[in-house]
Structure formats: C-alpha cells, structure tokens
Amino acid sequence: MRKRYLCAATAAVLTLSLGLLPARAADPITVITNDFESATTQGWTPRGSDLVEVSTAAAHGGSHSLLSTGRAASWEGPVLDLLTTVEAGTRYTFSAWVRMVSGSAQLRMSVERRWQGTPSYDQVAGNTDVTGSGWVQLTGSYTLANDADFLSVYVESAGATGDFYLDDFTLSYVPPTPIQDDIPSLKEVFADDFPIGAAIGRAEILGEHGRLLAKHFNSVTPGNSLKWDATEPSEGSFSFTDADALVDFAKHNNQAIRGHTLVWHQQTPAWVFNDAGGQPMTPTADNKALLLSRLDSHIRAVAGRYSGDISAWDVVNEVIDENQADGLRRSRWFEIAGLDYIRTAFRVAREVAPSAKLFINDYNTNVPSKRDKLFQLVSQLRSDGVPIDGVGHQMHGNVDWPSASETDAMLQKFVPLGVEQQITEMDISIYTNSGESFPTPPADRLARQAERYRALFDVYRQHRAHITSVTLWGLADDNTWLDTFPVTRKDAPLLFDTQLQAKSAYWAIAGTPSPTPTQSGGCRVAYTVNTWTSAPGQGGFTASLTVTNRGQDPIDGWTLRFAFGAGQTVTQGWSANWTQSGANVAATNMSWNAVIPPDQSVQIGFNGTWAGSNPNPDAFWVNNMRC
Ligand code: XIL
C-alpha cells in the first residue's frame, strides 16, 4: 500500500498544473446543425429585402454554404427562427462560420427577442473582422431569460453591406451541472462581517443559477435592470418588468437589494439630454431646469416604486474625474446642471425612499488621486447638507491589482467622514492588460486570482466596522461583463466557474482560519486547510500557507519543505514552484516573492487530494530552518 503511494507520488515530481475539476461538465448536446449540404436553406430566410440562397461557390465544410446578397442595410442578412427550439434558462452556445464574397467587413451575430410587440437585441458574437480570403468563426452564448413570442438569430454587419457566406451553423448546450450543496454558504461564512451580494440579471434567478444565488448571497444588485435605459427608455414611459422579477426573487429569498443606479453618464437614453425642441441641450438656464425636472420625476418613479424594498441606492455613479482640477466628470449631467444634478438626485432619493441608505459609487477609488477627489466632493456635499450616507467602492480589479495596502488606505481614508462604505462591484479579471486573451483560464492566473481575493477580503474583514456590504459584479463566470469589456475575450473574474462550481477564489475566501501555527526561531508557517469529500473516504482539499519571516534580516530566496502524513498528493500549487517526491513536498519562491522582509509574510497555497484522512503536516522548514 505504502509502495503504491510512493510510486504514484514519484511520478508526480514536476511543477504541478493540473486543474481542479470539482464536477465534470457533461458533453454538449447539439440541437441544430446547418451545413446546407441538402441544397436547401434549412430554415434560414432574409431579414429584410435582401436575398438568402444556397451556394456552391464556397463552403467551409462539404461543398455548400448559405449566400447572403442584395443587403440594403447593415442589419439585413440571414435569420433563423428559434422560438420553438430554445428553452428559457438554458445557456446555448452559437457558432457559425462566415466569409465575405470579396473585400472586408465586420460581421456579428445577434438574437432578436420580442414580447408583445417590443423587440430587444442581444449580441451573441461581437463585431469580428471578416474578409474574402478565409472563413472566420462567430461564436458566443445566450440564455433566454424573459418572456418571448418571437426569437431569432441573425448575422449582420457593422456599417458595410457586402455579400457574405455562412456555413456550419450549430446551436448547442451543456446540461447544467448541479451546484455544490455541501460547501459552506458564503453568507454564513461572512455572517459576522457583512452581507455578501452578487449583481444579477434574469438569467441568475432561474434553475441552478437561482439555487446558487440563494445559497450563498444575502444581497443582490440588479446589474442593468434599474438603470435609466431599462426603466425609462422614453420620457414618462416606465418599464419595470425585469426589475420587479429580480426584486421579487430577492424578497422571497430574504436578500437585501442594492439599487443601481439613478444617475450615470452611461446607459442613459439620448432623450434625457435633448431640449424641448428635441435638439441636444446646450447649457442654458431653461435646459438645466428641464433636465433637473426629468431627474426629479425619474427618481420619484424608480426609487419611489421600491421604497421599503431597496435598502441602498447608488444614487450617482462615476461622477469623479481625477484629471479635472475640481475632480468632477464633464458628463452631460455636469455640463448642463453643474453640481446641482448630484444635489437634486440625493435630495429626491431621500424624500421618496427615506429608509434607503444613499451612496455615491465609483471605480478606481483605491487610486490615491481619484480617492482624494472623491473624498473632497463627499466632504463638501455632506457639509452642505446633501444626504449622502455612504461611499461605494466598485473594486473592479485584476490578478495583480489593487494591492491590499492601497485598498486598506482607501477604506481608511473615508473613516474620519463617518460614512458607511460598501464594496459594490468587485471582480478580479484574469487579465492584466487588454492585449491578453486565453481560451480557458490558465491555472496560474486562477491561483493568483485566489490570492488576490484572499488578500482583499482580509482587508475588508479588518474594516468590517466600516463596511456594510460586499458585492461581486456577477454570480458565476458564465455571465460576466468582462467578456466584452474592455475587449471581447473570455474572462473568469468571479468565485464560481462557468459550470457554477466553486473556484480556488471561492475557497480562498470561504476558508475557515485554522489553529495556531507552530513557531520558533526565525520563521513561522500558518497552514489552513479546507477539506471536502468526493466519495466515501476520499476527496480534495485546498491548503493555504502563510510563511512569515520572524528573524532580524530579510530572507532572500526560500524553499519551504514539509511532509504529508497520510499519502496526500498536491495536484496544483500557486505562488511558488511546487514539487512532490513521495511524502515530501517542497515549495520554492517565484521571482516576485523571493524576498521576505523581517515581520512580513508571503502567502502560497495548493490544491490536493486525500484518501483515508487528511492530517496537517506536523513540521515546516524554511531554508532548512525548522519553523
Ligand atoms: C455593466 C453591466 O454589467 C453590463 O451588462 C453593461 O453592458 C454595462 O454595464 N460599472 C458600473 C456598472 O457601475 O453599472 C457596469 O455594469 C460595470 C462598470
């Protein structure tokens, strides 16, 4: 028995990079395949006055494709009816191959949904460069989450109206993996700290998504459904269908609701800034009065409707521009109404939703120049009597940023003001610049992401006296705004993966800190472990280690060693180069954490498997010094 372990483990002397798969995703089920080899259009029709026919002049596979010609407008092109094929709540993957007949254009794939005569359009695959010299794949996904009496997928272009071919269209889905019912619920993990929330849309309240949301979160933020473009698309005509559905779900599940957002420079319809004659407003007294009266009516209708239900409102969003001497963003709001738009928004929100806490919300508030401009504005407005209760820190970060210390400084800065603080939109992109793109998230990025989540949540916990809510901007990696921002690529910024399974990032923040570390001399190692069972008597675990230099001098380059007591195996390590030989494990520094100054620590960790039992190692050595 012992020997078997040794052999298996010896084979594992390598830098481990195996992904941890808590549950295996099922194979995709393809519901439509159109290759046009039957010489029919297989249900595809023209969307406008254009023409759609089968062609043998070019093909991606076989000898036939679909040819779209005679397009008089960029929105014309081939369309396929999906109403009876697509089921609500299932996430479908779309794929089509396209090629221009000649020249070049940008093509995209979208879904049109209609309900009782009102259309809405969702992009499935964004603008993609296509030429006449090769086939290009358009692919993306879509979940039907609303009532529909018309549903179709189509390919159109951005601007140009050239002829193009389409071939090998497929529509498929992966049956949902059940969520993990046996892992700690985040709202219980943070029960003594702060409510924990997720930004949601209608897709997040259905099926397994809804179960995941209800299990872990005791706060929700409608991510788009309360914005101006959703609630008052044209003047005086309000629409609350999506917001009502989300609010009902939250109330039913005892979740707090954050309202986002009453005033923003984005997702605000053009009519808001048009003057009485329908022309873009210029900064006149009349236009200012008109704009502020529209703002007043909007807030009365939206915040008033959910008075008593919504406990916190992002009254204004992203009003700071740290590059202006006065720190104020030159939005249409500001150009026409000056600071009065902020004053009016808070005053009216307080009047119609007196029990809601009122927030000013912004991104990059960890950046000192921006933080300080925000501080200045909030101090000024509060001393003028504007009813601002709190500051919202969006906290859109990435695997390397922001640091714990600047996050700590950000929170500390606002403490003397006596305001509440909330983390309102946290996510941690796996990318560090807009040039990167990975088809699937690399293990080392997920590991760095877990460390970033851990470090930032540690800071939040230290500030729990000042933080009244922490919200993630999304529920799971299958639906994140970062898939299209700042560029189109698959991102994975949240705590649950695309199959709704807990990631290392989840374990990094859900872990229960474990007993006192062993110590003596110049080093200390704290070993924290989360263990789970996948079959009787065996399972996996995530271990987090904090290595502290307790000596007088910096440690410059280190190797940590320990031995497993029960045949455990490291399957994936992070923040160090991990090797295992038999029971012996070694972790050597990366270049970026080679130096540990006196009294400082580095945090490293790994995922492992166990069988029988999973005792903690009983001793640790750093550079052959026992800790
Ligand atoms: C994002 C939504 O998540 C997207 O679906 C939408 O297309 C654009 O807006 N800061 C904010 C949020 O305050 O409102 C933004 O939400 C993300 C950045």
XYZ file of C-alpha atoms and ligand atoms in Angstrom:
645
model
C 0.000 0.000 0.000
C 2.731 2.374 1.068
C 4.706 1.476 -2.029
C 1.831 2.275 -4.303
C 1.685 5.778 -2.878
C 5.391 6.240 -3.335
C 5.318 5.175 -6.963
C 2.373 7.353 -7.758
C 3.914 10.273 -5.964
C 7.356 9.831 -7.507
C 5.760 10.088 -10.887
C 4.405 13.403 -9.729
C 7.796 15.116 -9.322
C 7.016 18.075 -11.511
C 5.649 21.550 -11.279
C 2.038 20.660 -10.923
C -0.500 22.381 -13.033
C -3.479 20.042 -13.105
C -6.760 21.901 -12.934
C -9.136 21.023 -10.155
C -12.435 19.824 -11.526
C -14.988 19.578 -8.730
C -17.585 18.113 -11.060
C -17.141 17.051 -14.637
C -19.129 19.066 -17.129
C -21.454 16.974 -19.255
C -20.869 16.747 -23.016
C -22.625 19.369 -25.144
C -25.889 18.487 -26.853
C -26.228 19.918 -30.349
C -29.767 20.918 -31.218
C -29.213 22.489 -34.648
C -26.583 21.771 -37.304
C -26.934 23.558 -40.626
C -24.345 22.629 -43.247
C -26.568 23.349 -46.285
C -25.370 20.137 -47.960
C -29.044 19.305 -48.587
C -29.037 22.256 -51.024
C -31.815 23.932 -49.025
C -31.511 26.979 -46.771
C -32.558 24.792 -43.802
C -34.941 27.410 -42.450
C -32.725 30.481 -42.939
C -34.506 33.420 -44.563
C -33.556 37.023 -45.386
C -34.112 39.547 -42.627
C -35.112 42.384 -44.922
C -35.301 42.946 -48.643
C -32.055 41.006 -49.125
C -31.631 37.544 -50.611
C -30.551 34.279 -48.971
C -29.785 31.198 -51.073
C -27.608 28.105 -51.131
C -24.305 28.421 -52.993
C -21.583 26.065 -54.144
C -19.152 28.874 -54.881
C -17.568 28.494 -51.443
C -18.012 26.159 -48.468
C -16.497 25.828 -45.020
C -17.153 22.091 -44.984
C -18.533 19.937 -47.815
C -19.497 21.783 -50.974
C -22.444 24.035 -49.996
C -22.919 27.175 -47.956
C -25.529 29.884 -47.495
C -25.030 33.070 -49.514
C -26.421 36.432 -48.436
C -26.656 39.110 -51.156
C -28.522 42.293 -52.020
C -28.269 43.699 -48.491
C -29.576 47.262 -48.472
C -28.789 47.926 -44.790
C -26.261 46.673 -42.281
C -28.988 44.900 -40.250
C -30.067 42.781 -43.223
C -28.720 39.254 -43.610
C -29.682 35.639 -42.901
C -32.004 34.920 -39.973
C -33.206 31.675 -38.350
C -36.321 31.278 -36.192
C -35.542 29.791 -32.770
C -38.783 30.290 -30.872
C -39.700 26.638 -30.516
C -36.113 25.394 -30.189
C -34.704 27.466 -27.363
C -35.802 26.840 -23.787
C -35.706 29.555 -21.141
C -32.944 29.288 -18.555
C -30.614 27.142 -20.663
C -27.381 28.691 -21.817
C -26.879 27.990 -25.532
C -23.653 28.205 -27.496
C -23.932 29.540 -31.035
C -21.329 29.028 -33.731
C -21.294 29.973 -37.407
C -18.529 30.253 -39.989
C -18.611 33.299 -42.249
C -16.628 34.663 -45.159
C -17.086 37.724 -47.344
C -17.575 37.143 -51.063
C -14.945 39.848 -51.566
C -13.483 42.765 -49.663
C -13.766 43.023 -45.902
C -16.317 43.935 -43.248
C -17.107 43.420 -39.603
C -19.806 40.820 -39.025
C -21.611 39.970 -35.804
C -24.269 37.523 -34.608
C -27.245 38.605 -32.515
C -30.521 37.350 -31.122
C -33.744 39.299 -31.541
C -36.410 38.634 -28.943
C -39.849 40.191 -28.971
C -42.596 40.213 -26.396
C -45.946 41.739 -27.173
C -44.509 43.796 -29.974
C -41.459 45.164 -28.147
C -38.152 43.940 -29.575
C -34.826 43.612 -27.794
C -31.470 42.720 -29.274
C -28.589 40.839 -27.667
C -25.223 40.360 -29.265
C -24.059 36.769 -29.215
C -20.777 37.367 -31.069
C -19.401 40.901 -31.279
C -18.025 42.689 -34.339
C -15.450 40.431 -35.965
C -13.183 41.227 -38.925
C -14.080 39.066 -41.933
C -12.550 39.107 -45.404
C -12.994 37.283 -48.706
C -9.844 35.249 -48.186
C -10.801 32.876 -45.381
C -13.504 31.533 -43.071
C -13.936 33.135 -39.660
C -15.922 31.704 -36.754
C -18.543 33.774 -34.964
C -19.297 32.215 -31.618
C -20.874 33.160 -28.318
C -23.650 32.242 -25.964
C -27.116 33.334 -24.983
C -29.647 32.483 -22.298
C -33.312 33.239 -22.855
C -34.418 34.683 -19.545
C -37.522 36.667 -20.484
C -40.930 36.057 -21.973
C -40.786 35.797 -25.754
C -43.295 35.440 -28.570
C -40.612 35.845 -31.249
C -37.000 34.689 -31.125
C -34.421 34.550 -33.885
C -30.683 34.533 -34.506
C -29.169 36.540 -37.345
C -25.870 37.686 -38.779
C -25.466 41.352 -39.680
C -22.599 43.743 -40.316
C -21.260 46.905 -38.744
C -21.890 49.552 -41.382
C -20.949 47.861 -44.665
C -23.478 45.874 -46.727
C -21.236 43.424 -48.618
C -22.293 39.901 -49.647
C -21.158 37.061 -47.415
C -21.298 33.287 -46.982
C -22.418 31.481 -43.837
C -21.766 27.784 -43.166
C -21.734 25.105 -40.451
C -24.063 26.847 -38.037
C -24.537 24.969 -34.758
C -26.613 25.578 -31.674
C -25.706 23.510 -28.634
C -25.921 23.499 -24.863
C -24.272 21.776 -21.964
C -26.795 20.334 -19.495
C -26.313 22.239 -16.228
C -24.061 20.737 -13.582
C -25.812 20.675 -10.209
C -24.425 23.221 -7.778
C -22.360 22.019 -4.798
C -24.848 21.791 -1.968
C -22.285 20.647 0.591
C -19.868 23.579 0.544
C -20.011 26.454 3.053
C -22.533 29.149 2.233
C -20.775 32.489 1.797
C -23.477 34.368 3.650
C -22.819 32.145 6.666
C -19.048 32.483 6.292
C -19.400 36.275 6.427
C -22.336 36.401 8.836
C -20.337 38.300 11.453
C -18.706 40.593 8.920
C -21.057 41.991 6.268
C -23.818 40.951 3.869
C -22.390 39.423 0.722
C -24.000 40.163 -2.627
C -23.947 39.476 -6.345
C -25.004 41.552 -9.337
C -27.699 39.720 -11.253
C -29.945 39.692 -14.276
C -32.901 37.473 -15.027
C -30.670 34.564 -16.048
C -29.282 34.442 -12.497
C -32.623 33.733 -10.824
C -33.511 30.661 -12.880
C -32.700 26.984 -12.237
C -29.280 26.125 -10.814
C -28.240 29.786 -11.009
C -31.126 30.739 -8.748
C -30.182 27.979 -6.307
C -26.561 29.140 -6.222
C -27.651 32.739 -5.701
C -29.997 31.833 -2.851
C -27.487 29.529 -1.158
C -24.559 31.927 -0.970
C -25.787 35.501 -1.136
C -27.884 37.624 1.192
C -27.769 40.715 -1.008
C -28.338 41.285 -4.721
C -27.848 44.172 -7.123
C -29.783 44.210 -10.398
C -26.826 44.747 -12.757
C -28.722 46.557 -15.523
C -32.445 46.403 -14.793
C -32.659 49.569 -12.703
C -30.580 51.763 -14.987
C -32.279 54.611 -16.807
C -32.262 52.907 -20.224
C -34.102 49.950 -18.713
C -36.579 51.827 -16.511
C -37.462 54.928 -18.562
C -36.468 54.289 -22.168
C -38.667 57.123 -23.385
C -39.928 60.089 -21.421
C -42.577 59.217 -18.859
C -42.884 55.648 -20.103
C -41.593 53.324 -17.409
C -40.752 49.659 -17.591
C -40.149 47.551 -14.507
C -40.648 44.009 -15.779
C -37.095 42.827 -15.192
C -36.529 44.840 -12.022
C -39.776 43.542 -10.499
C -38.796 39.933 -11.227
C -35.415 40.402 -9.533
C -36.863 42.268 -6.565
C -39.490 39.519 -6.083
C -36.812 36.843 -6.125
C -34.712 38.735 -3.584
C -37.641 39.323 -1.232
C -38.669 35.702 -1.476
C -35.126 34.668 -0.509
C -34.623 37.253 2.252
C -31.935 39.070 0.328
C -31.165 42.759 0.686
C -31.394 44.720 -2.556
C -28.937 47.376 -3.717
C -30.393 49.759 -6.276
C -28.045 50.561 -9.147
C -28.181 53.326 -10.314
C -30.253 56.526 -10.539
C -27.785 58.805 -12.328
C -24.971 57.786 -14.638
C -23.352 59.136 -17.794
C -23.841 55.762 -19.484
C -26.943 53.699 -20.278
C -28.977 56.914 -20.218
C -31.226 57.415 -23.242
C -30.457 60.333 -25.562
C -33.860 61.963 -24.968
C -32.857 62.869 -21.414
C -30.347 65.393 -22.768
C -32.477 66.774 -25.604
C -34.087 70.170 -25.195
C -37.779 70.999 -25.577
C -37.282 71.148 -29.362
C -35.661 67.712 -29.479
C -32.135 69.082 -30.026
C -29.126 68.227 -27.828
C -29.201 70.558 -24.829
C -26.814 73.472 -24.547
C -26.038 74.797 -21.052
C -28.862 77.305 -20.569
C -30.993 78.009 -17.510
C -34.079 76.545 -19.241
C -32.289 73.358 -20.171
C -30.914 72.982 -16.673
C -34.424 73.326 -15.253
C -35.782 70.791 -17.747
C -33.003 68.305 -17.045
C -33.417 68.575 -13.271
C -37.182 68.158 -13.560
C -36.670 64.982 -15.626
C -34.262 63.765 -12.974
C -36.765 64.537 -10.248
C -39.577 62.614 -11.997
C -37.311 59.692 -12.793
C -36.136 59.250 -9.219
C -39.658 59.679 -7.859
C -40.878 56.894 -10.121
C -37.966 54.458 -9.756
C -36.754 54.914 -6.173
C -40.334 55.580 -5.058
C -41.580 52.296 -6.517
C -39.129 50.248 -4.465
C -39.205 52.335 -1.321
C -39.023 49.879 1.561
C -37.630 47.110 -0.689
C -34.322 48.590 -1.743
C -32.059 49.198 1.229
C -29.219 51.036 -0.528
C -29.130 53.100 -3.702
C -26.161 54.050 -5.833
C -27.735 57.447 -6.308
C -24.962 58.731 -8.544
C -22.404 56.597 -10.344
C -18.920 57.514 -11.564
C -19.142 61.290 -11.194
C -15.440 61.769 -10.401
C -12.747 62.602 -12.946
C -9.487 62.940 -11.107
C -7.907 64.664 -14.095
C -10.100 67.733 -13.618
C -8.858 70.301 -11.129
C -12.267 70.232 -9.419
C -12.428 66.434 -9.677
C -15.802 66.443 -11.441
C -16.535 64.404 -14.549
C -17.570 66.501 -17.540
C -20.659 64.404 -18.250
C -23.767 65.753 -19.986
C -25.232 65.985 -16.483
C -22.434 68.230 -15.281
C -22.204 70.303 -18.443
C -25.872 71.240 -18.214
C -26.618 71.260 -14.493
C -23.265 71.607 -12.691
C -23.179 70.042 -9.237
C -26.925 70.568 -8.851
C -27.673 67.276 -10.536
C -25.957 65.484 -7.655
C -27.700 67.611 -5.032
C -31.114 67.073 -6.647
C -30.587 63.332 -7.002
C -29.770 62.817 -3.323
C -32.487 65.145 -2.093
C -35.238 63.474 -4.135
C -33.996 59.959 -3.374
C -34.070 60.724 0.367
C -37.570 62.123 0.031
C -39.090 59.151 -1.816
C -37.010 56.345 -0.276
C -36.384 57.565 3.262
C -35.305 54.185 4.606
C -32.682 53.553 1.924
C -29.014 54.364 2.500
C -27.810 56.682 -0.241
C -24.444 56.067 -1.891
C -22.053 57.773 -4.231
C -20.400 54.986 -6.218
C -17.201 54.978 -8.261
C -14.385 52.857 -9.687
C -10.615 53.084 -9.058
C -11.285 54.618 -5.651
C -8.146 52.829 -4.486
C -6.078 55.110 -6.743
C -4.968 57.922 -4.410
C -5.654 60.806 -6.836
C -9.189 59.568 -7.514
C -9.847 58.621 -3.910
C -8.818 62.064 -2.730
C -11.056 63.862 -5.250
C -13.970 61.684 -4.167
C -13.211 62.408 -0.540
C -13.165 66.127 -1.251
C -16.538 66.015 -3.031
C -18.231 63.910 -0.364
C -16.927 66.141 2.440
C -18.109 69.257 0.637
C -21.569 67.899 -0.180
C -22.117 66.475 3.285
C -21.147 69.751 4.892
C -23.674 71.425 2.552
C -26.304 69.067 3.964
C -26.639 66.761 0.935
C -27.917 63.436 2.319
C -25.045 61.123 1.332
C -24.863 58.127 3.662
C -22.053 56.225 2.093
C -19.309 55.687 -0.413
C -19.417 52.731 -2.805
C -16.117 51.310 -3.989
C -16.663 49.338 -7.181
C -13.387 47.364 -6.889
C -13.047 46.057 -10.439
C -9.548 44.583 -10.166
C -7.294 42.009 -11.713
C -4.977 39.241 -10.521
C -2.237 41.778 -9.700
C -4.242 44.820 -8.657
C -5.148 46.561 -6.419
C -2.837 45.761 -3.544
C -4.077 45.054 -0.057
C -2.260 48.106 1.267
C -3.829 50.571 -1.162
C -7.222 49.012 -0.510
C -6.643 49.442 3.189
C -5.640 53.091 2.620
C -8.775 53.601 0.500
C -11.060 52.410 3.296
C -9.089 54.214 5.981
C -9.365 57.492 4.093
C -13.144 57.682 4.488
C -13.351 56.582 8.112
C -12.995 60.125 9.536
C -16.004 61.235 7.436
C -18.228 58.859 9.358
C -19.814 57.457 6.195
C -20.797 53.869 5.521
C -18.630 52.113 2.967
C -19.670 49.313 0.638
C -17.778 47.236 -1.882
C -20.251 47.357 -4.733
C -18.933 45.690 -7.901
C -15.958 43.537 -7.089
C -14.477 41.224 -9.703
C -10.908 40.112 -10.364
C -10.084 39.774 -14.052
C -7.618 37.063 -15.028
C -6.081 39.571 -17.476
C -3.536 42.242 -16.633
C -3.758 44.138 -19.934
C -6.119 44.374 -22.873
C -3.717 42.552 -25.222
C -4.068 39.212 -23.440
C -6.621 36.556 -24.364
C -6.844 32.958 -23.132
C -9.359 30.413 -24.468
C -9.579 28.903 -20.975
C -8.264 30.413 -17.739
C -4.652 29.291 -17.054
C -4.104 27.612 -13.670
C -1.556 30.165 -12.508
C -3.967 33.041 -13.197
C -6.694 31.322 -11.194
C -4.202 30.821 -8.386
C -3.153 34.479 -8.445
C -6.812 35.420 -8.555
C -7.497 33.322 -5.459
C -4.648 35.066 -3.658
C -5.968 38.485 -4.656
C -9.460 37.623 -3.424
C -7.998 36.343 -0.184
C -5.843 39.406 0.387
C -8.657 41.863 -0.369
C -11.250 40.035 1.695
C -8.761 40.006 4.571
C -8.679 43.795 4.312
C -12.485 44.000 4.142
C -12.765 41.862 7.238
C -10.321 44.070 9.112
C -12.577 47.002 8.193
C -15.855 45.299 8.934
C -16.764 48.091 11.354
C -16.919 50.460 8.366
C -18.090 48.139 5.584
C -21.802 47.470 5.437
C -21.906 45.273 2.312
C -19.616 43.494 -0.165
C -20.995 42.726 -3.640
C -19.451 40.766 -6.510
C -20.244 42.016 -10.017
C -21.821 38.791 -11.191
C -22.720 35.344 -9.918
C -20.527 32.993 -11.945
C -18.025 33.096 -14.792
C -20.636 32.083 -17.370
C -22.030 35.614 -17.318
C -19.656 38.491 -16.756
C -19.491 41.956 -18.286
C -15.722 41.435 -18.664
C -16.358 39.029 -21.565
C -16.868 42.129 -23.698
C -15.094 44.853 -21.685
C -12.597 46.374 -22.383
C -12.272 43.934 -25.320
C -14.072 40.744 -26.335
C -12.396 37.660 -24.804
C -13.412 35.058 -22.246
C -12.770 36.261 -18.716
C -13.282 34.404 -15.443
C -13.388 37.051 -12.709
C -15.788 35.550 -10.153
C -15.920 32.913 -7.406
C -17.802 30.228 -9.350
C -16.793 28.846 -12.740
C -18.873 28.611 -15.916
C -20.419 25.388 -14.568
C -21.313 27.160 -11.291
C -18.702 25.189 -9.360
C -16.569 26.779 -6.623
C -13.181 28.012 -7.838
C -9.963 28.412 -5.863
C -11.054 32.029 -5.400
C -14.123 30.796 -3.538
C -12.036 28.564 -1.268
C -9.594 31.389 -0.676
C -12.327 33.484 0.926
C -14.568 30.752 2.335
C -11.736 29.009 4.199
C -12.052 28.792 7.945
C -8.824 30.012 9.515
C -7.213 27.096 11.273
C -5.441 26.652 14.586
C -2.325 28.315 15.773
C 0.796 27.874 13.724
C 3.867 26.119 15.001
C 6.679 28.542 15.677
C 10.199 29.047 16.963
C 13.295 30.867 15.764
C 13.230 32.817 12.554
C 10.171 31.639 10.667
C 6.553 30.786 11.142
C 4.177 28.866 8.899
C 0.411 29.011 9.247
C -1.326 26.137 7.466
C -5.040 26.458 6.776
C -6.965 23.747 5.045
C -10.431 23.240 3.558
C -11.228 19.611 3.028
C -14.086 18.112 1.069
C -15.213 14.592 0.352
C -15.918 13.484 -3.204
C -16.540 9.785 -2.463
C -16.614 7.872 0.818
C -13.180 8.185 2.469
C -11.550 10.374 -0.172
C -11.666 13.816 -1.632
C -9.841 17.044 -2.211
C -8.584 19.965 -0.245
C -7.180 23.454 -0.610
C -4.299 24.416 1.654
C -3.190 27.995 2.255
C 0.159 28.704 3.831
C 1.411 31.966 5.246
C 5.169 31.979 5.605
C 6.377 34.720 7.958
C 9.930 35.906 8.466
C 10.356 36.234 12.237
C 14.081 36.919 12.075
C 16.016 40.207 12.012
C 17.187 40.003 8.388
C 15.350 39.690 5.098
C 15.005 36.188 3.681
C 16.218 36.410 0.082
C 15.143 33.285 -1.759
C 13.452 30.444 0.065
C 12.325 26.847 -0.086
C 9.621 25.635 2.224
C 9.534 21.894 2.986
C 7.103 19.639 4.775
C 5.921 16.058 4.630
C 2.405 14.704 4.274
C 1.382 12.226 6.940
C -1.256 10.230 5.052
C -0.302 9.919 1.395
C -1.882 13.193 0.238
C -0.939 14.486 -3.215
C -0.504 18.066 -4.424
C -2.432 18.471 -7.680
C -1.995 22.184 -8.313
C 0.083 24.769 -6.492
C 0.327 28.542 -6.688
C 2.583 31.455 -5.800
C 5.581 29.087 -5.615
C 7.135 26.286 -7.661
C 5.686 23.161 -6.092
C 7.246 19.714 -6.283
C 6.440 16.490 -4.514
C 8.532 13.372 -4.088
C 6.899 10.630 -2.073
C 5.526 12.262 1.046
C 7.939 15.204 0.797
C 6.732 18.493 -0.595
C 8.873 21.497 -1.481
C 7.777 24.988 -2.500
C 10.384 27.388 -3.856
C 9.796 31.121 -4.261
C 8.755 32.769 -7.509
C 10.832 35.765 -8.608
C 8.205 38.221 -7.369
C 8.013 36.861 -3.821
C 11.643 35.841 -3.317
C 12.328 38.441 -0.637
C 10.514 38.292 2.702
C 11.471 41.296 4.845
C 11.503 40.888 8.663
C 7.976 40.560 10.069
C 6.500 40.208 6.586
C 4.808 37.192 5.071
C 4.181 35.547 1.752
C 1.065 33.584 1.023
C 1.166 30.432 -1.049
C -1.162 27.502 -1.476
C -2.132 24.372 -3.297
C -4.953 22.013 -4.087
C -4.507 18.374 -3.161
C -6.240 15.039 -2.899
C -6.520 12.755 0.105
C -7.673 9.213 0.833
C -8.370 7.866 4.316
C -7.618 11.068 6.202
C -6.042 14.487 5.745
C -3.952 15.431 8.788
C -1.929 18.673 8.761
C 1.853 18.283 8.320
C 3.445 18.370 11.750
C 6.542 20.413 10.908
C 7.721 23.019 8.391
C 11.216 24.055 7.358
C 12.216 27.229 5.524
C 15.725 27.048 4.018
C 16.331 24.034 6.238
C 15.443 26.002 9.362
C 12.660 24.478 11.384
C 9.796 26.937 11.891
C -22.137 46.928 -16.746
C -23.063 45.742 -16.914
O -22.617 44.679 -16.097
C -23.104 45.338 -18.371
O -24.021 44.279 -18.571
C -23.492 46.537 -19.227
O -23.434 46.180 -20.579
C -22.557 47.698 -18.949
O -22.557 47.982 -17.567
N -19.501 49.968 -13.596
C -20.828 50.054 -13.277
C -21.776 49.049 -13.803
O -21.203 50.892 -12.456
O -23.046 49.602 -13.997
C -21.299 48.417 -15.068
O -22.194 47.374 -15.410
C -19.886 47.915 -14.894
C -18.952 49.042 -14.573
